[in-house]
PDB file of C-alpha atoms in Angstrom:
ATOM      1  CA  MET J   1      24.285  21.783  15.914  1.00 68.00           C
ATOM      2  CA  GLU J   2      27.635  22.902  14.561  1.00 82.00           C
ATOM      3  CA  THR J   3      30.085  21.345  17.012  1.00 87.00           C
ATOM      4  CA  GLY J   4      30.186  18.358  19.318  1.00 88.00           C
ATOM      5  CA  THR J   5      32.278  16.449  21.848  1.00 89.00           C
ATOM      6  CA  ILE J   6      33.176  12.771  21.682  1.00 88.00           C
ATOM      7  CA  ALA J   7      32.016  11.509  25.076  1.00 89.00           C
ATOM      8  CA  SER J   8      33.278   7.947  24.589  1.00 91.00           C
ATOM      9  CA  TRP J   9      34.238   5.446  21.922  1.00 90.00           C
ATOM     10  CA  ASN J  10      32.341   2.128  21.924  1.00 91.00           C
ATOM     11  CA  VAL J  11      34.924   0.540  19.571  1.00 91.00           C
ATOM     12  CA  SER J  12      38.701   0.581  19.295  1.00 87.00           C
ATOM     13  CA  GLU J  13      41.091   0.325  16.368  1.00 88.00           C
ATOM     14  CA  GLY J  14      40.854  -3.082  14.652  1.00 89.00           C
ATOM     15  CA  ASP J  15      37.315  -3.851  15.941  1.00 91.00           C
ATOM     16  CA  GLU J  16      34.704  -5.085  13.496  1.00 91.00           C
ATOM     17  CA  PHE J  17      31.237  -3.556  13.536  1.00 90.00           C
ATOM     18  CA  ALA J  18      27.888  -4.211  11.823  1.00 92.00           C
ATOM     19  CA  ALA J  19      25.325  -1.816  10.448  1.00 90.00           C
ATOM     20  CA  GLY J  20      23.375  -0.242  13.294  1.00 91.00           C
ATOM     21  CA  ASP J  21      26.107  -0.713  15.942  1.00 91.00           C
ATOM     22  CA  SER J  22      26.894   2.308  18.134  1.00 90.00           C
ATOM     23  CA  LEU J  23      30.467   3.407  17.414  1.00 89.00           C
ATOM     24  CA  ALA J  24      30.652   6.421  19.746  1.00 90.00           C
ATOM     25  CA  GLU J  25      28.616   8.731  21.955  1.00 91.00           C
ATOM     26  CA  ILE J  26      28.591  12.339  20.776  1.00 88.00           C
ATOM     27  CA  GLU J  27      27.579  15.201  23.090  1.00 89.00           C
ATOM     28  CA  THR J  28      26.075  18.302  21.529  1.00 85.00           C
ATOM     29  CA  ASP J  29      24.766  21.469  23.136  1.00 84.00           C
ATOM     30  CA  LYS J  30      21.320  19.870  23.358  1.00 85.00           C
ATOM     31  CA  ALA J  31      21.732  16.087  23.774  1.00 87.00           C
ATOM     32  CA  THR J  32      23.968  13.045  23.812  1.00 87.00           C
ATOM     33  CA  ILE J  33      23.442  10.832  20.779  1.00 88.00           C
ATOM     34  CA  ASP J  34      24.885   7.561  19.508  1.00 89.00           C
ATOM     35  CA  PHE J  35      26.984   7.621  16.355  1.00 86.00           C
ATOM     36  CA  GLU J  36      25.699   4.522  14.533  1.00 90.00           C
ATOM     37  CA  ALA J  37      27.349   2.623  11.700  1.00 89.00           C
ATOM     38  CA  GLN J  38      25.527   2.653   8.380  1.00 89.00           C
ATOM     39  CA  ASP J  39      27.387  -0.367   6.912  1.00 90.00           C
ATOM     40  CA  ASP J  40      29.507  -3.276   8.120  1.00 92.00           C
ATOM     41  CA  GLY J  41      33.233  -2.618   8.437  1.00 92.00           C
ATOM     42  CA  VAL J  42      36.384  -2.446  10.548  1.00 92.00           C
ATOM     43  CA  VAL J  43      37.767   0.544  12.485  1.00 89.00           C
ATOM     44  CA  ALA J  44      41.180   1.297  10.930  1.00 88.00           C
ATOM     45  CA  LYS J  45      42.161   4.474  12.803  1.00 88.00           C
ATOM     46  CA  ILE J  46      40.561   6.723  15.440  1.00 86.00           C
ATOM     47  CA  LEU J  47      41.523  10.309  14.576  1.00 86.00           C
ATOM     48  CA  LYS J  48      39.920  12.142  17.548  1.00 85.00           C
ATOM     49  CA  GLU J  49      40.211  10.667  21.055  1.00 86.00           C
ATOM     50  CA  ALA J  50      37.389  10.510  23.604  1.00 86.00           C
ATOM     51  CA  GLY J  51      36.992  13.835  25.354  1.00 85.00           C
ATOM     52  CA  SER J  52      37.904  15.847  22.256  1.00 81.00           C
ATOM     53  CA  SER J  53      35.656  18.871  22.310  1.00 82.00           C
ATOM     54  CA  ASP J  54      34.401  21.449  19.837  1.00 83.00           C
ATOM     55  CA  ILE J  55      34.769  19.167  16.843  1.00 84.00           C
ATOM     56  CA  ALA J  56      33.048  20.864  13.912  1.00 85.00           C
ATOM     57  CA  VAL J  57      30.557  19.048  11.754  1.00 84.00           C
ATOM     58  CA  GLY J  58      32.306  17.554   8.732  1.00 83.00           C
ATOM     59  CA  VAL J  59      35.668  16.975  10.440  1.00 86.00           C
ATOM     60  CA  PRO J  60      36.840  13.352  10.115  1.00 87.00           C
ATOM     61  CA  ILE J  61      36.936  11.513  13.469  1.00 87.00           C
ATOM     62  CA  MET J  62      37.796   7.982  12.332  1.00 88.00           C
ATOM     63  CA  VAL J  63      38.784   5.874   9.319  1.00 88.00           C
ATOM     64  CA  THR J  64      36.889   2.678   8.473  1.00 90.00           C
ATOM     65  CA  VAL J  65      37.688  -0.059   5.976  1.00 90.00           C
ATOM     66  CA  GLU J  66      35.738  -3.006   4.647  1.00 89.00           C
ATOM     67  CA  GLU J  67      38.389  -5.716   5.167  1.00 88.00           C
ATOM     68  CA  LYS J  68      40.410  -6.382   8.338  1.00 87.00           C
ATOM     69  CA  ASP J  69      43.553  -6.814   6.184  1.00 87.00           C
ATOM     70  CA  ASP J  70      43.400  -3.124   5.196  1.00 85.00           C
ATOM     71  CA  VAL J  71      43.714  -1.834   8.800  1.00 84.00           C
ATOM     72  CA  SER J  72      47.551  -1.896   8.781  1.00 86.00           C
ATOM     73  CA  ALA J  73      47.657   0.504   5.813  1.00 86.00           C
ATOM     74  CA  PHE J  74      46.165   3.276   8.014  1.00 83.00           C
ATOM     75  CA  SER J  75      48.327   2.797  11.142  1.00 81.00           C
ATOM     76  CA  ASN J  76      50.287   6.040  10.502  1.00 82.00           C
ATOM     77  CA  PHE J  77      47.465   7.975   8.809  1.00 82.00           C
ATOM     78  CA  VAL J  78      47.196  11.664   9.760  1.00 82.00           C
ATOM     79  CA  VAL J  79      44.587  14.137   8.512  1.00 79.00           C
ATOM     80  CA  ASP J  80      46.048  17.304   7.007  1.00 75.00           C
ATOM     81  CA  ASP J  81      44.655  20.076   9.262  1.00 67.00           C
ATOM     82  CA  SER J  82      44.765  22.704   6.491  1.00 60.00           C
ATOM     83  CA  ASP J  83      42.301  20.701   4.385  1.00 55.00           C
ATOM     84  CA  VAL J  84      40.011  20.178   7.387  1.00 55.00           C
ATOM     85  CA  SER J  85      40.043  23.821   8.479  1.00 53.00           C
ATOM     86  CA  GLU J  86      39.327  25.040   4.955  1.00 51.00           C
ATOM     87  CA  ALA J  87      36.517  22.553   4.541  1.00 48.00           C
ATOM     88  CA  SER J  88      34.914  23.310   7.898  1.00 50.00           C
ATOM     89  CA  SER J  89      35.289  27.128   7.781  1.00 52.00           C
ATOM     90  CA  GLU J  90      33.688  27.595   4.381  1.00 55.00           C
ATOM     91  CA  PRO J  91      29.972  27.069   4.266  1.00 56.00           C
ATOM     92  CA  VAL J  92      28.891  24.591   1.691  1.00 56.00           C
ATOM     93  CA  SER J  93      27.000  26.279  -1.101  1.00 60.00           C
ATOM     94  CA  ILE J  94      24.745  24.405  -3.367  1.00 61.00           C
ATOM     95  CA  GLU J  95      24.361  25.917  -6.770  1.00 69.00           C
ATOM     96  CA  LYS J  96      21.042  25.319  -8.374  1.00 71.00           C
ATOM     97  CA  GLU J  97      21.031  25.051 -12.094  1.00 76.00           C
ATOM     98  CA  GLU J  98      18.125  26.529 -13.873  1.00 79.00           C
ATOM     99  CA  PRO J  99      16.374  23.864 -15.895  1.00 79.00           C
ATOM    100  CA  GLU J 100      16.266  24.489 -19.597  1.00 83.00           C
ATOM    101  CA  ILE J 101      12.876  25.416 -20.863  1.00 83.00           C
ATOM    102  CA  VAL J 102      12.130  23.461 -23.967  1.00 82.00           C
ATOM    103  CA  GLU J 103       9.237  24.540 -26.090  1.00 83.00           C
ATOM    104  CA  VAL J 104       7.141  21.588 -27.121  1.00 81.00           C
ATOM    105  CA  LYS J 105       5.131  21.849 -30.282  1.00 82.00           C
ATOM    106  CA  THR J 106       1.765  20.247 -30.126  1.00 81.00           C
ATOM    107  CA  PRO J 107       0.662  18.521 -33.293  1.00 81.00           C
ATOM    108  CA  GLU J 108      -2.308  19.994 -35.034  1.00 83.00           C
ATOM    109  CA  ILE J 109      -5.410  17.914 -34.656  1.00 82.00           C
ATOM    110  CA  PRO J 110      -7.511  17.779 -37.809  1.00 82.00           C
ATOM    111  CA  VAL J 111     -11.032  19.028 -37.341  1.00 80.00           C
ATOM    112  CA  PRO J 112     -13.484  16.224 -38.103  1.00 79.00           C
ATOM    113  CA  THR J 113     -16.012  16.907 -40.813  1.00 80.00           C
ATOM    114  CA  PRO J 114     -19.617  16.510 -39.762  1.00 77.00           C
ATOM    115  CA  ALA J 115     -21.273  13.327 -40.933  1.00 76.00           C
ATOM    116  CA  VAL J 116     -24.263  13.534 -43.214  1.00 76.00           C
ATOM    117  CA  VAL J 117     -27.413  12.688 -41.290  1.00 74.00           C
ATOM    118  CA  GLN J 118     -30.015  10.740 -43.177  1.00 75.00           C
ATOM    119  CA  THR J 119     -33.565  10.754 -41.976  1.00 77.00           C
ATOM    120  CA  LEU J 120     -35.099   7.349 -41.464  1.00 75.00           C
ATOM    121  CA  PRO J 121     -38.600   6.610 -42.687  1.00 77.00           C
ATOM    122  CA  GLU J 122     -41.261   6.505 -40.016  1.00 79.00           C
ATOM    123  CA  PRO J 123     -41.954   3.023 -38.676  1.00 77.00           C
ATOM    124  CA  GLN J 124     -45.225   1.462 -39.632  1.00 78.00           C
ATOM    125  CA  VAL J 125     -47.601   0.717 -36.783  1.00 78.00           C
ATOM    126  CA  VAL J 126     -49.065  -2.779 -36.926  1.00 77.00           C
ATOM    127  CA  PRO J 127     -52.313  -3.246 -35.004  1.00 77.00           C
ATOM    128  CA  PRO J 128     -52.133  -5.962 -32.351  1.00 77.00           C
ATOM    129  CA  VAL J 129     -53.620  -9.329 -33.204  1.00 73.00           C
ATOM    130  CA  PRO J 130     -56.207 -10.448 -30.661  1.00 72.00           C
ATOM    131  CA  GLU J 131     -55.247 -13.688 -28.952  1.00 73.00           C
ATOM    132  CA  VAL J 132     -57.712 -16.488 -29.423  1.00 66.00           C
ATOM    133  CA  VAL J 133     -58.157 -18.722 -26.406  1.00 64.00           C
ATOM    134  CA  HIS J 134     -60.145 -21.903 -26.733  1.00 61.00           C
ATOM    135  CA  THR J 135     -61.800 -22.903 -23.495  1.00 61.00           C
ATOM    136  CA  PRO J 136     -63.692 -26.123 -23.400  1.00 58.00           C
ATOM    137  CA  ASP J 137     -67.093 -25.948 -21.896  1.00 59.00           C
ATOM    138  CA  GLU J 138     -66.413 -28.620 -19.324  1.00 58.00           C
ATOM    139  CA  VAL J 139     -63.276 -30.374 -18.216  1.00 51.00           C
ATOM    140  CA  PRO J 140     -63.848 -33.747 -16.587  1.00 54.00           C
ATOM    141  CA  VAL J 141     -62.204 -33.824 -13.138  1.00 51.00           C
ATOM    142  CA  ALA J 142     -61.114 -37.449 -13.511  1.00 52.00           C
ATOM    143  CA  SER J 143     -59.021 -36.672 -16.608  1.00 50.00           C
ATOM    144  CA  VAL J 144     -56.804 -34.091 -14.807  1.00 47.00           C
ATOM    145  CA  THR J 145     -53.830 -35.597 -12.959  1.00 48.00           C
ATOM    146  CA  THR J 146     -52.159 -33.396 -10.402  1.00 48.00           C
ATOM    147  CA  VAL J 147     -48.973 -34.332  -8.672  1.00 48.00           C
ATOM    148  CA  GLY J 148     -48.597 -31.335  -6.371  1.00 49.00           C
ATOM    149  CA  PRO J 149     -51.647 -31.612  -4.112  1.00 51.00           C
ATOM    150  CA  ALA J 150     -51.225 -35.325  -3.618  1.00 52.00           C
ATOM    151  CA  TRP J 151     -47.548 -34.971  -2.692  1.00 50.00           C
ATOM    152  CA  GLY J 152     -48.302 -31.966  -0.483  1.00 52.00           C
ATOM    153  CA  ASN J 153     -50.935 -33.892   1.426  1.00 56.00           C
ATOM    154  CA  LEU J 154     -48.485 -36.755   1.925  1.00 52.00           C
ATOM    155  CA  ALA J 155     -45.872 -34.306   3.207  1.00 51.00           C
ATOM    156  CA  LYS J 156     -48.346 -32.782   5.632  1.00 54.00           C
ATOM    157  CA  LEU J 157     -49.139 -36.131   7.149  1.00 58.00           C
ATOM    158  CA  LYS J 158     -45.816 -37.957   7.281  1.00 65.00           C
ATOM    159  CA  SER J 159     -42.861 -35.526   7.087  1.00 73.00           C
ATOM    160  CA  PRO J 160     -41.297 -34.482  10.420  1.00 78.00           C
ATOM    161  CA  LEU J 161     -39.410 -31.718   8.638  1.00 80.00           C
ATOM    162  CA  ALA J 162     -42.606 -30.296   7.164  1.00 77.00           C
ATOM    163  CA  ASN J 163     -44.271 -30.452  10.600  1.00 79.00           C
ATOM    164  CA  THR J 164     -41.363 -28.545  12.209  1.00 85.00           C
ATOM    165  CA  LEU J 165     -41.287 -25.915   9.444  1.00 83.00           C
ATOM    166  CA  THR J 166     -45.059 -25.425   9.673  1.00 82.00           C
ATOM    167  CA  ALA J 167     -44.898 -24.992  13.462  1.00 85.00           C
ATOM    168  CA  ASP J 168     -42.043 -22.476  13.184  1.00 86.00           C
ATOM    169  CA  HIS J 169     -43.887 -20.583  10.451  1.00 82.00           C
ATOM    170  CA  LYS J 170     -47.027 -20.339  12.576  1.00 85.00           C
ATOM    171  CA  LYS J 171     -44.980 -18.998  15.531  1.00 88.00           C
ATOM    172  CA  PHE J 172     -43.410 -16.392  13.242  1.00 86.00           C
ATOM    173  CA  ILE J 173     -46.846 -15.264  12.034  1.00 84.00           C
ATOM    174  CA  GLU J 174     -48.074 -14.954  15.653  1.00 86.00           C
ATOM    175  CA  MET J 175     -45.063 -12.819  16.629  1.00 87.00           C
ATOM    176  CA  TYR J 176     -44.493 -10.636  13.542  1.00 85.00           C
ATOM    177  CA  GLY J 177     -47.498 -10.959  11.300  1.00 81.00           C
ATOM    178  CA  SER J 178     -47.776 -12.465   7.831  1.00 77.00           C
ATOM    179  CA  SER J 179     -44.646 -13.678   6.090  1.00 71.00           C
ATOM    180  CA  GLY J 180     -46.275 -13.717   2.690  1.00 72.00           C
ATOM    181  CA  GLN J 181     -46.117 -17.501   2.531  1.00 67.00           C
ATOM    182  CA  VAL J 182     -48.820 -20.047   3.074  1.00 65.00           C
ATOM    183  CA  PRO J 183     -47.907 -22.763   5.620  1.00 56.00           C
ATOM    184  CA  LEU J 184     -47.858 -26.386   4.415  1.00 55.00           C
TER     185      LEU J 184
END
């Protein structure tokens, strides 16, 4: 797209606009697009009227200001056509500067000296000491007090929770096989 036509203005001189507002409709050879404002401002002067055709890219079409008080300063503003024609006829060239190549010196890293390896003496093997277990010949049954079996028997008889868990566990074993646990 190098040229376009202003199909219509959506604002007039002295109107305020906000960022994103459509200021004009521009027709190109391929489509009609909205010319949207990038910032808030006020239209001071419209330089190209609606219907103006073959307006080159880069040619000023309007003047905007930030404050409404500044609009009167541009009431008689006219764009110098010689500046516009020179600017639009010459293609814009962008000169690329070659970056300077700076040689960076890397610091020398000192080579570490190998450490002296000392051999350790072989560890001495100590034979294992046999564990001595004293087992009495007979343990009287009356002298051993067990809490677990007595509590477990009480739980089996009187706990509704234990009864429910035992029933569920037995159903699981019937359906899937052993769970690895012994029911209460």
